[in-house]
mmCIF file of C-alpha atoms in Angstrom:
data_model
loop_
_atom_site.group_PDB
_atom_site.id
_atom_site.type_symbol
_atom_site.label_atom_id
_atom_site.label_comp_id
_atom_site.label_asym_id
_atom_site.label_seq_id
_atom_site.Cartn_x
_atom_site.Cartn_y
_atom_site.Cartn_z
ATOM 1 C CA MET P 59 -30.336 -8.967 -14.142
ATOM 2 C CA GLY P 60 -27.151 -9.924 -12.295
ATOM 3 C CA ARG P 61 -23.612 -8.816 -13.064
ATOM 4 C CA VAL P 62 -22.456 -9.445 -16.609
ATOM 5 C CA TYR P 63 -19.017 -10.563 -17.751
ATOM 6 C CA ASN P 64 -17.619 -7.207 -18.832
ATOM 7 C CA PHE P 65 -14.823 -7.450 -21.412
ATOM 8 C CA SER P 66 -14.555 -3.679 -21.906
ATOM 9 C CA ALA P 67 -11.137 -2.203 -22.726
ATOM 10 C CA GLY P 68 -11.675 0.649 -20.274
ATOM 11 C CA PRO P 69 -13.350 1.886 -18.164
ATOM 12 C CA ALA P 70 -13.322 -1.749 -17.293
ATOM 13 C CA VAL P 71 -14.292 -4.444 -14.827
ATOM 14 C CA LEU P 72 -13.391 -3.867 -11.175
ATOM 15 C CA PRO P 73 -13.151 -6.516 -8.442
ATOM 16 C CA GLU P 74 -16.616 -7.203 -7.057
ATOM 17 C CA GLU P 75 -15.207 -7.332 -3.539
ATOM 18 C CA VAL P 76 -13.886 -3.792 -3.898
ATOM 19 C CA LEU P 77 -17.208 -2.471 -5.216
ATOM 20 C CA LYS P 78 -19.097 -4.084 -2.346
ATOM 21 C CA GLU P 79 -16.719 -2.640 0.206
ATOM 22 C CA ALA P 80 -17.032 0.832 -1.335
ATOM 23 C CA ALA P 81 -20.819 0.462 -1.310
ATOM 24 C CA GLU P 82 -20.770 -0.341 2.408
ATOM 25 C CA GLU P 83 -18.673 2.750 3.093
ATOM 26 C CA MET P 84 -20.588 5.016 0.717
ATOM 27 C CA LEU P 85 -22.537 6.950 3.368
ATOM 28 C CA ASP P 86 -20.147 6.691 6.275
ATOM 29 C CA TYR P 87 -16.438 6.115 5.755
ATOM 30 C CA LYS P 88 -14.931 4.590 8.910
ATOM 31 C CA GLY P 89 -17.100 6.527 11.337
ATOM 32 C CA THR P 90 -16.478 9.965 9.789
ATOM 33 C CA GLY P 91 -20.199 10.296 9.128
ATOM 34 C CA MET P 92 -19.598 11.150 5.486
ATOM 35 C CA SER P 93 -18.652 9.634 2.172
ATOM 36 C CA VAL P 94 -15.128 9.855 0.746
ATOM 37 C CA MET P 95 -16.829 11.747 -2.096
ATOM 38 C CA GLU P 96 -17.746 14.533 0.327
ATOM 39 C CA MET P 97 -14.557 14.670 2.314
ATOM 40 C CA SER P 98 -12.043 17.513 2.265
ATOM 41 C CA HIS P 99 -8.821 16.451 0.590
ATOM 42 C CA ARG P 100 -7.089 18.302 3.416
ATOM 43 C CA SER P 101 -8.691 16.097 6.072
ATOM 44 C CA LYS P 102 -6.769 13.604 8.188
ATOM 45 C CA ALA P 103 -9.006 10.790 6.881
ATOM 46 C CA PHE P 104 -8.177 11.511 3.240
ATOM 47 C CA GLN P 105 -4.472 12.000 3.941
ATOM 48 C CA GLU P 106 -4.473 8.481 5.393
ATOM 49 C CA ILE P 107 -6.242 7.136 2.278
ATOM 50 C CA ILE P 108 -3.686 8.596 -0.156
ATOM 51 C CA ASP P 109 -0.694 7.694 2.045
ATOM 52 C CA GLU P 110 -1.834 4.112 2.361
ATOM 53 C CA ALA P 111 -2.556 3.857 -1.361
ATOM 54 C CA GLU P 112 0.969 5.025 -2.163
ATOM 55 C CA LYS P 113 2.521 2.708 0.421
ATOM 56 C CA ASP P 114 0.642 -0.317 -0.947
ATOM 57 C CA LEU P 115 1.548 0.533 -4.550
ATOM 58 C CA ARG P 116 5.226 0.921 -3.600
ATOM 59 C CA GLU P 117 5.083 -2.475 -1.954
ATOM 60 C CA LEU P 118 3.288 -4.167 -4.877
ATOM 61 C CA MET P 119 5.671 -2.804 -7.518
ATOM 62 C CA ASN P 120 8.737 -2.727 -5.321
ATOM 63 C CA ILE P 121 9.236 0.958 -6.163
ATOM 64 C CA PRO P 122 12.669 2.252 -5.067
ATOM 65 C CA ASP P 123 12.898 5.267 -2.758
ATOM 66 C CA ASN P 124 14.368 7.495 -5.479
ATOM 67 C CA TYR P 125 11.119 7.346 -7.466
ATOM 68 C CA LYS P 126 8.142 9.591 -6.784
ATOM 69 C CA VAL P 127 4.588 8.274 -7.071
ATOM 70 C CA LEU P 128 2.206 10.938 -8.382
ATOM 71 C CA PHE P 129 -1.595 10.695 -8.573
ATOM 72 C CA LEU P 130 -2.519 12.984 -11.474
ATOM 73 C CA GLN P 131 -5.470 13.854 -13.713
ATOM 74 C CA GLY P 132 -5.976 14.384 -17.436
ATOM 75 C CA GLY P 133 -5.638 10.795 -18.584
ATOM 76 C CA ALA P 134 -2.638 9.288 -20.356
ATOM 77 C CA SER P 135 -3.335 11.799 -23.132
ATOM 78 C CA LEU P 136 -2.219 14.734 -20.963
ATOM 79 C CA GLN P 137 1.020 12.874 -20.244
ATOM 80 C CA PHE P 138 1.694 12.901 -24.001
ATOM 81 C CA ALA P 139 2.381 16.630 -23.500
ATOM 82 C CA MET P 140 3.693 16.628 -19.917
ATOM 83 C CA ILE P 141 6.482 14.211 -20.784
ATOM 84 C CA PRO P 142 8.124 16.392 -23.449
ATOM 85 C CA MET P 143 7.408 19.583 -21.464
ATOM 86 C CA ASN P 144 9.318 18.175 -18.484
ATOM 87 C CA LEU P 145 11.928 15.935 -20.122
ATOM 88 C CA MET P 146 12.854 17.414 -23.519
ATOM 89 C CA LYS P 147 15.989 19.287 -22.461
ATOM 90 C CA ASN P 148 17.687 18.746 -25.842
ATOM 91 C CA LYS P 149 14.387 19.108 -27.676
ATOM 92 C CA LYS P 150 14.706 15.608 -29.111
ATOM 93 C CA ALA P 151 13.120 12.249 -28.284
ATOM 94 C CA ALA P 152 12.804 8.789 -29.848
ATOM 95 C CA TYR P 153 9.403 7.149 -30.220
ATOM 96 C CA ILE P 154 8.557 3.519 -31.043
ATOM 97 C CA ILE P 155 5.179 3.395 -32.771
ATOM 98 C CA THR P 156 3.282 0.206 -31.960
ATOM 99 C CA GLY P 157 -0.285 1.464 -32.036
ATOM 100 C CA GLN P 158 -2.651 4.375 -31.845
ATOM 101 C CA TRP P 159 -1.590 5.627 -28.414
ATOM 102 C CA ALA P 160 2.131 5.595 -29.146
ATOM 103 C CA LYS P 161 1.348 7.406 -32.390
ATOM 104 C CA LYS P 162 -0.687 10.058 -30.578
ATOM 105 C CA ALA P 163 2.097 10.546 -28.035
ATOM 106 C CA TYR P 164 4.598 10.912 -30.899
ATOM 107 C CA GLN P 165 2.437 13.480 -32.693
ATOM 108 C CA GLU P 166 1.951 15.451 -29.476
ATOM 109 C CA ALA P 167 5.713 15.499 -28.796
ATOM 110 C CA LYS P 168 6.260 17.171 -32.171
ATOM 111 C CA ASN P 169 4.689 20.304 -30.663
ATOM 112 C CA TYR P 170 7.634 20.597 -28.275
ATOM 113 C CA GLY P 171 10.692 19.414 -30.166
ATOM 114 C CA GLU P 172 11.944 16.851 -32.621
ATOM 115 C CA ALA P 173 10.191 13.506 -32.208
ATOM 116 C CA VAL P 174 11.960 10.748 -34.113
ATOM 117 C CA ALA P 175 10.126 7.519 -34.970
ATOM 118 C CA VAL P 176 12.886 4.926 -34.534
ATOM 119 C CA ALA P 177 10.692 1.869 -35.192
ATOM 120 C CA SER P 178 7.097 1.142 -36.130
ATOM 121 C CA SER P 179 4.756 -1.786 -36.751
ATOM 122 C CA ALA P 180 2.239 0.290 -38.745
ATOM 123 C CA ASP P 181 3.106 -1.708 -41.884
ATOM 124 C CA GLN P 182 1.087 -4.677 -40.569
ATOM 125 C CA THR P 183 -1.723 -2.922 -38.677
ATOM 126 C CA PHE P 184 0.357 -2.959 -35.491
ATOM 127 C CA SER P 185 -0.024 -6.734 -35.169
ATOM 128 C CA TYR P 186 3.531 -7.239 -33.854
ATOM 129 C CA ILE P 187 6.232 -5.535 -31.781
ATOM 130 C CA PRO P 188 9.266 -4.494 -33.869
ATOM 131 C CA ASP P 189 12.740 -5.750 -32.968
ATOM 132 C CA CYS P 190 14.103 -3.128 -30.582
ATOM 133 C CA SER P 191 17.466 -4.694 -29.767
ATOM 134 C CA ASP P 192 19.539 -2.378 -31.965
ATOM 135 C CA LEU P 193 17.679 0.781 -32.901
ATOM 136 C CA GLU P 194 19.232 3.930 -34.296
ATOM 137 C CA ILE P 195 18.543 6.182 -31.344
ATOM 138 C CA PRO P 196 19.845 9.745 -31.758
ATOM 139 C CA GLU P 197 22.753 10.318 -29.387
ATOM 140 C CA ASP P 198 21.161 13.506 -28.008
ATOM 141 C CA ALA P 199 17.654 12.067 -27.535
ATOM 142 C CA ASP P 200 16.267 12.969 -24.111
ATOM 143 C CA TYR P 201 14.314 9.735 -23.797
ATOM 144 C CA VAL P 202 12.924 6.710 -25.625
ATOM 145 C CA TYR P 203 9.131 6.373 -25.479
ATOM 146 C CA ILE P 204 7.025 3.222 -25.717
ATOM 147 C CA CYS P 205 3.441 2.159 -25.120
ATOM 148 C CA GLU P 206 4.160 -1.176 -23.452
ATOM 149 C CA ASN P 207 0.825 -2.913 -23.958
ATOM 150 C CA ASN P 208 -1.303 -1.910 -26.913
ATOM 151 C CA THR P 209 -4.942 -2.076 -25.856
ATOM 152 C CA ILE P 210 -6.428 -1.801 -29.333
ATOM 153 C CA TYR P 211 -4.076 -4.168 -31.145
ATOM 154 C CA GLY P 212 -3.407 -6.701 -28.369
ATOM 155 C CA THR P 213 0.402 -6.599 -28.460
ATOM 156 C CA LYS P 214 2.858 -6.387 -25.560
ATOM 157 C CA TYR P 215 6.621 -5.863 -25.308
ATOM 158 C CA LYS P 216 8.030 -9.058 -23.801
ATOM 159 C CA GLU P 217 11.460 -7.445 -23.726
ATOM 160 C CA LEU P 218 12.061 -3.757 -23.196
ATOM 161 C CA PRO P 219 13.897 -1.885 -25.967
ATOM 162 C CA ASN P 220 17.632 -1.430 -25.782
ATOM 163 C CA THR P 221 17.620 2.334 -25.201
ATOM 164 C CA LYS P 222 21.439 2.530 -25.434
ATOM 165 C CA GLY P 223 21.676 4.395 -22.165
ATOM 166 C CA HIS P 224 18.763 6.760 -22.765
ATOM 167 C CA THR P 225 15.893 7.186 -20.296
ATOM 168 C CA LEU P 226 12.956 4.873 -20.986
ATOM 169 C CA VAL P 227 9.440 6.324 -20.701
ATOM 170 C CA ALA P 228 6.570 3.822 -20.821
ATOM 171 C CA ASP P 229 2.803 4.128 -20.954
ATOM 172 C CA VAL P 230 1.568 0.994 -19.173
ATOM 173 C CA SER P 231 -2.121 1.968 -18.949
ATOM 174 C CA SER P 232 -3.453 -1.424 -20.025
ATOM 175 C CA CYS P 233 -0.914 -3.725 -18.336
ATOM 176 C CA PHE P 234 -0.467 -1.807 -15.073
ATOM 177 C CA LEU P 235 -0.049 -4.264 -12.137
ATOM 178 C CA SER P 236 -0.704 -7.307 -14.327
ATOM 179 C CA GLU P 237 2.736 -8.787 -13.595
ATOM 180 C CA PRO P 238 5.915 -7.930 -11.672
ATOM 181 C CA VAL P 239 7.975 -5.111 -13.137
ATOM 182 C CA ASP P 240 11.499 -3.790 -12.568
ATOM 183 C CA VAL P 241 10.823 -0.091 -12.038
ATOM 184 C CA THR P 242 14.556 0.720 -12.166
ATOM 185 C CA LYS P 243 14.563 0.042 -15.914
ATOM 186 C CA TYR P 244 12.311 3.070 -16.471
ATOM 187 C CA GLY P 245 12.731 6.803 -16.013
ATOM 188 C CA VAL P 246 8.971 7.264 -16.127
ATOM 189 C CA ILE P 247 6.362 4.507 -15.956
ATOM 190 C CA TYR P 248 2.806 5.785 -16.027
ATOM 191 C CA GLY P 249 -0.744 4.877 -16.892
ATOM 192 C CA GLY P 250 -4.391 5.780 -16.712
ATOM 193 C CA VAL P 251 -5.994 3.572 -14.082
ATOM 194 C CA GLN P 252 -9.332 2.956 -15.809
ATOM 195 C CA LYS P 253 -8.254 -0.286 -17.447
ATOM 196 C CA ASN P 254 -6.642 -2.406 -14.785
ATOM 197 C CA ILE P 255 -6.811 -0.506 -11.495
ATOM 198 C CA GLY P 256 -9.694 1.852 -10.819
ATOM 199 C CA PRO P 257 -12.315 4.283 -12.082
ATOM 200 C CA ALA P 258 -11.522 6.764 -14.843
ATOM 201 C CA GLY P 259 -10.052 10.081 -13.727
ATOM 202 C CA VAL P 260 -6.718 9.102 -12.202
ATOM 203 C CA VAL P 261 -3.315 8.710 -13.830
ATOM 204 C CA ILE P 262 -0.456 7.292 -11.806
ATOM 205 C CA ALA P 263 3.035 8.422 -12.802
ATOM 206 C CA ILE P 264 6.108 6.858 -11.223
ATOM 207 C CA ILE P 265 9.076 9.105 -11.969
ATOM 208 C CA ARG P 266 12.768 8.884 -11.090
ATOM 209 C CA GLU P 267 13.608 11.888 -8.914
ATOM 210 C CA ASP P 268 16.492 13.200 -11.031
ATOM 211 C CA LEU P 269 14.006 13.755 -13.881
ATOM 212 C CA ILE P 270 11.852 16.057 -11.742
ATOM 213 C CA THR P 271 13.462 19.484 -12.008
ATOM 214 C CA GLU P 272 12.717 23.195 -12.282
ATOM 215 C CA GLU P 273 14.060 23.062 -15.827
ATOM 216 C CA VAL P 274 10.998 22.660 -18.021
ATOM 217 C CA LEU P 275 10.174 24.001 -21.459
ATOM 218 C CA PRO P 276 9.299 27.712 -21.444
ATOM 219 C CA GLY P 277 5.568 28.261 -21.136
ATOM 220 C CA THR P 278 4.894 25.009 -19.274
ATOM 221 C CA PRO P 279 1.865 25.640 -17.037
ATOM 222 C CA THR P 280 2.329 25.230 -13.282
ATOM 223 C CA MET P 281 -0.091 22.286 -13.313
ATOM 224 C CA MET P 282 1.920 20.541 -16.028
ATOM 225 C CA ARG P 283 5.193 20.484 -14.080
ATOM 226 C CA TYR P 284 6.001 17.229 -12.342
ATOM 227 C CA LYS P 285 7.771 19.228 -9.639
ATOM 228 C CA THR P 286 4.543 21.010 -8.702
ATOM 229 C CA HIS P 287 2.886 17.683 -7.906
ATOM 230 C CA ALA P 288 5.949 16.000 -6.421
ATOM 231 C CA ASP P 289 6.578 18.878 -4.003
ATOM 232 C CA ASN P 290 2.965 18.856 -2.864
ATOM 233 C CA GLY P 291 2.382 15.118 -2.443
ATOM 234 C CA SER P 292 -0.114 15.066 -5.346
ATOM 235 C CA MET P 293 -2.179 17.695 -3.512
ATOM 236 C CA TYR P 294 -1.229 20.962 -5.211
ATOM 237 C CA ASN P 295 -4.904 21.211 -6.104
ATOM 238 C CA THR P 296 -7.870 18.981 -5.263
ATOM 239 C CA PRO P 297 -6.920 15.484 -6.441
ATOM 240 C CA PRO P 298 -9.451 12.931 -7.790
ATOM 241 C CA CYS P 299 -10.155 11.823 -4.217
ATOM 242 C CA TYR P 300 -12.748 9.118 -4.767
ATOM 243 C CA GLY P 301 -10.793 7.571 -7.645
ATOM 244 C CA ILE P 302 -7.648 7.381 -5.513
ATOM 245 C CA TYR P 303 -9.669 5.768 -2.712
ATOM 246 C CA ILE P 304 -10.909 3.010 -5.059
ATOM 247 C CA CYS P 305 -7.379 2.492 -6.462
ATOM 248 C CA GLY P 306 -6.201 2.051 -2.870
ATOM 249 C CA LYS P 307 -8.814 -0.646 -2.314
ATOM 250 C CA VAL P 308 -7.699 -2.410 -5.506
ATOM 251 C CA PHE P 309 -4.070 -2.333 -4.267
ATOM 252 C CA GLN P 310 -5.213 -4.016 -1.046
ATOM 253 C CA TRP P 311 -7.176 -6.587 -3.054
ATOM 254 C CA LEU P 312 -4.039 -7.337 -5.113
ATOM 255 C CA LYS P 313 -1.956 -7.758 -1.969
ATOM 256 C CA LYS P 314 -4.552 -10.154 -0.585
ATOM 257 C CA LYS P 315 -4.437 -12.104 -3.844
ATOM 258 C CA GLY P 316 -0.697 -12.647 -3.396
ATOM 259 C CA GLY P 317 0.755 -9.660 -5.236
ATOM 260 C CA LEU P 318 1.945 -9.289 -8.804
ATOM 261 C CA SER P 319 3.605 -12.675 -9.293
ATOM 262 C CA ALA P 320 0.343 -14.389 -8.299
ATOM 263 C CA MET P 321 -1.503 -12.048 -10.672
ATOM 264 C CA LYS P 322 0.855 -12.869 -13.518
ATOM 265 C CA GLU P 323 0.278 -16.581 -13.012
ATOM 266 C CA LEU P 324 -3.501 -16.137 -13.031
ATOM 267 C CA ASN P 325 -3.382 -13.791 -16.045
ATOM 268 C CA GLU P 326 -1.262 -16.268 -18.009
ATOM 269 C CA LYS P 327 -3.714 -19.019 -17.200
ATOM 270 C CA LYS P 328 -6.701 -16.909 -18.332
ATOM 271 C CA ALA P 329 -4.993 -15.775 -21.552
ATOM 272 C CA LYS P 330 -3.880 -19.330 -22.366
ATOM 273 C CA LEU P 331 -7.484 -20.570 -22.222
ATOM 274 C CA LEU P 332 -8.522 -18.038 -24.827
ATOM 275 C CA TYR P 333 -5.439 -18.206 -27.068
ATOM 276 C CA ASP P 334 -5.420 -22.033 -27.049
ATOM 277 C CA PHE P 335 -9.013 -22.006 -28.231
ATOM 278 C CA LEU P 336 -8.300 -19.403 -30.935
ATOM 279 C CA ASP P 337 -5.310 -21.412 -32.179
ATOM 280 C CA GLN P 338 -7.365 -24.546 -32.790
ATOM 281 C CA SER P 339 -10.632 -22.881 -33.852
ATOM 282 C CA GLU P 340 -11.753 -23.200 -37.469
ATOM 283 C CA LEU P 341 -13.918 -20.095 -37.252
ATOM 284 C CA PHE P 342 -12.138 -17.613 -34.989
ATOM 285 C CA LYS P 343 -8.564 -16.486 -35.253
ATOM 286 C CA GLY P 344 -6.312 -14.154 -33.264
ATOM 287 C CA THR P 345 -4.827 -11.139 -35.059
ATOM 288 C CA VAL P 346 -1.474 -10.885 -33.270
ATOM 289 C CA VAL P 347 1.910 -12.497 -33.928
ATOM 290 C CA LYS P 348 2.130 -15.244 -31.270
ATOM 291 C CA LYS P 349 5.252 -14.099 -29.464
ATOM 292 C CA ASP P 350 3.928 -10.551 -29.014
ATOM 293 C CA ARG P 351 0.494 -11.410 -27.609
ATOM 294 C CA SER P 352 -0.866 -9.357 -24.735
ATOM 295 C CA LEU P 353 -2.140 -11.051 -21.579
ATOM 296 C CA MET P 354 -4.691 -8.275 -21.155
ATOM 297 C CA ASN P 355 -6.275 -7.544 -24.557
ATOM 298 C CA VAL P 356 -7.142 -10.305 -27.014
ATOM 299 C CA PRO P 357 -8.407 -9.246 -30.465
ATOM 300 C CA PHE P 358 -9.907 -11.918 -32.750
ATOM 301 C CA VAL P 359 -11.954 -12.137 -35.961
ATOM 302 C CA THR P 360 -14.063 -14.641 -37.896
ATOM 303 C CA GLY P 361 -13.048 -13.241 -41.272
ATOM 304 C CA SER P 362 -16.629 -12.175 -42.007
ATOM 305 C CA GLU P 363 -18.063 -8.841 -40.895
ATOM 306 C CA GLU P 364 -21.591 -10.303 -40.810
ATOM 307 C CA LEU P 365 -20.519 -13.147 -38.539
ATOM 308 C CA ASP P 366 -18.524 -10.782 -36.330
ATOM 309 C CA ALA P 367 -21.631 -8.624 -35.849
ATOM 310 C CA LYS P 368 -23.793 -11.683 -35.191
ATOM 311 C CA PHE P 369 -21.309 -12.958 -32.617
ATOM 312 C CA VAL P 370 -21.163 -9.632 -30.751
ATOM 313 C CA LYS P 371 -24.966 -9.436 -30.706
ATOM 314 C CA GLU P 372 -25.508 -13.007 -29.484
ATOM 315 C CA ALA P 373 -22.691 -12.685 -26.951
ATOM 316 C CA LYS P 374 -24.346 -9.592 -25.489
ATOM 317 C CA ALA P 375 -27.658 -11.427 -25.190
ATOM 318 C CA ALA P 376 -25.805 -14.192 -23.331
ATOM 319 C CA GLY P 377 -24.315 -11.762 -20.800
ATOM 320 C CA PHE P 378 -20.907 -11.045 -22.372
ATOM 321 C CA GLU P 379 -20.587 -7.278 -22.704
ATOM 322 C CA ASN P 380 -18.278 -4.998 -24.724
ATOM 323 C CA LEU P 381 -16.755 -7.590 -27.040
ATOM 324 C CA LYS P 382 -16.896 -5.452 -30.176
ATOM 325 C CA GLY P 383 -13.371 -4.770 -31.488
ATOM 326 C CA HIS P 384 -11.910 -1.316 -32.027
ATOM 327 C CA ARG P 385 -12.943 0.194 -35.345
ATOM 328 C CA THR P 386 -9.338 0.142 -36.631
ATOM 329 C CA VAL P 387 -9.079 -3.656 -36.267
ATOM 330 C CA GLY P 388 -12.703 -4.717 -36.579
ATOM 331 C CA GLY P 389 -13.848 -8.062 -35.250
ATOM 332 C CA MET P 390 -13.888 -8.643 -31.522
ATOM 333 C CA ARG P 391 -11.677 -7.920 -28.546
ATOM 334 C CA ALA P 392 -11.807 -9.462 -25.094
ATOM 335 C CA SER P 393 -10.043 -7.424 -22.419
ATOM 336 C CA ILE P 394 -9.293 -9.796 -19.574
ATOM 337 C CA TYR P 395 -7.814 -7.536 -16.921
ATOM 338 C CA ASN P 396 -6.889 -8.536 -13.362
ATOM 339 C CA ALA P 397 -10.485 -8.225 -12.151
ATOM 340 C CA MET P 398 -11.928 -10.536 -14.827
ATOM 341 C CA PRO P 399 -12.451 -13.862 -13.040
ATOM 342 C CA ILE P 400 -11.196 -17.020 -14.743
ATOM 343 C CA GLU P 401 -14.839 -18.198 -14.825
ATOM 344 C CA GLY P 402 -15.569 -15.308 -17.183
ATOM 345 C CA VAL P 403 -12.957 -16.504 -19.657
ATOM 346 C CA GLU P 404 -14.097 -20.129 -19.347
ATOM 347 C CA ALA P 405 -17.687 -19.056 -20.008
ATOM 348 C CA LEU P 406 -16.610 -16.988 -23.026
ATOM 349 C CA VAL P 407 -14.670 -19.896 -24.545
ATOM 350 C CA ALA P 408 -17.650 -22.231 -24.024
ATOM 351 C CA PHE P 409 -19.886 -19.680 -25.740
ATOM 352 C CA MET P 410 -17.435 -19.311 -28.648
ATOM 353 C CA LYS P 411 -17.343 -23.108 -29.099
ATOM 354 C CA LYS P 412 -21.124 -23.209 -29.233
ATOM 355 C CA PHE P 413 -21.234 -20.297 -31.705
ATOM 356 C CA GLU P 414 -18.655 -21.998 -33.913
ATOM 357 C CA ALA P 415 -20.635 -25.255 -33.962
ATOM 358 C CA GLU P 416 -23.785 -23.372 -34.959
ATOM 359 C CA ASN P 417 -22.140 -21.186 -37.631
ATOM 360 C CA LYS P 418 -19.695 -23.477 -39.372
#
């Protein structure tokens, strides 16, 4: 069997080119006589890998010099705690709840101070992004927190919230590097890489330097302080070396593809194919308010659980993997990250048309 079209929400599809290159270097990385998996993180070869990865990411995202780039572990879920531990000076923060991950971050923050839900779209199964142009943000809130692209529910902020001068913290796990971004609008922009960048096990946090201080909540472990990692170039302890190496290759692949504006154009084209079909289909329909649709995650349903199950089963047999929706939404979900080729989306739409004709 050849490669399948993998629509998984994460760990997710990686560029074939990158995988092939990694395979070629598996036993002998650039004449070192060993694999990156076996290499000391203190070696010159690995230092070059992490330095180059950071340099390429800075270039891709146009990251200003007063922001640190940290390669961390523990998934986005550990950041749910690290953020309040490091940033909650007044013990208060505002959270906008647009899905399961924002909700988990909000609940975690309650362990460290007062987390205030200033807006939510829970009333309609998170199928839209609330209006964030004039929220009641507590004056003494340390930051405003969002999950920018909601993997499960397929929504995306098209406009960032008006934080009224407060620091914006954003989890961008599932839209990382999918389009150009103005880093200066954020205090912290972070994400797990296993959706749109690399293998599971790495989190990249981009943090404005003034937010990285000695002043953390009492009891914050050494490993949970941003300063620990910033002062040591992400090498306070052994970093996820192989994961960082693959991320670095993906950054190079993105640069070769023309950077983030080229990616945005391609992602819009791929998403349009799928959304246009959903909008005219008599069987399938999208679950998200049109203006808030994600370019990365596309949930859809037939309206019948039996048909949904039949579709997922037949799709799998036809080489389309991981299309089953998240249990909280049901139905199907196609994650069409950067590495999903446009041919994959075209093939999926053709298959959906055929399924609709057969199951009307």
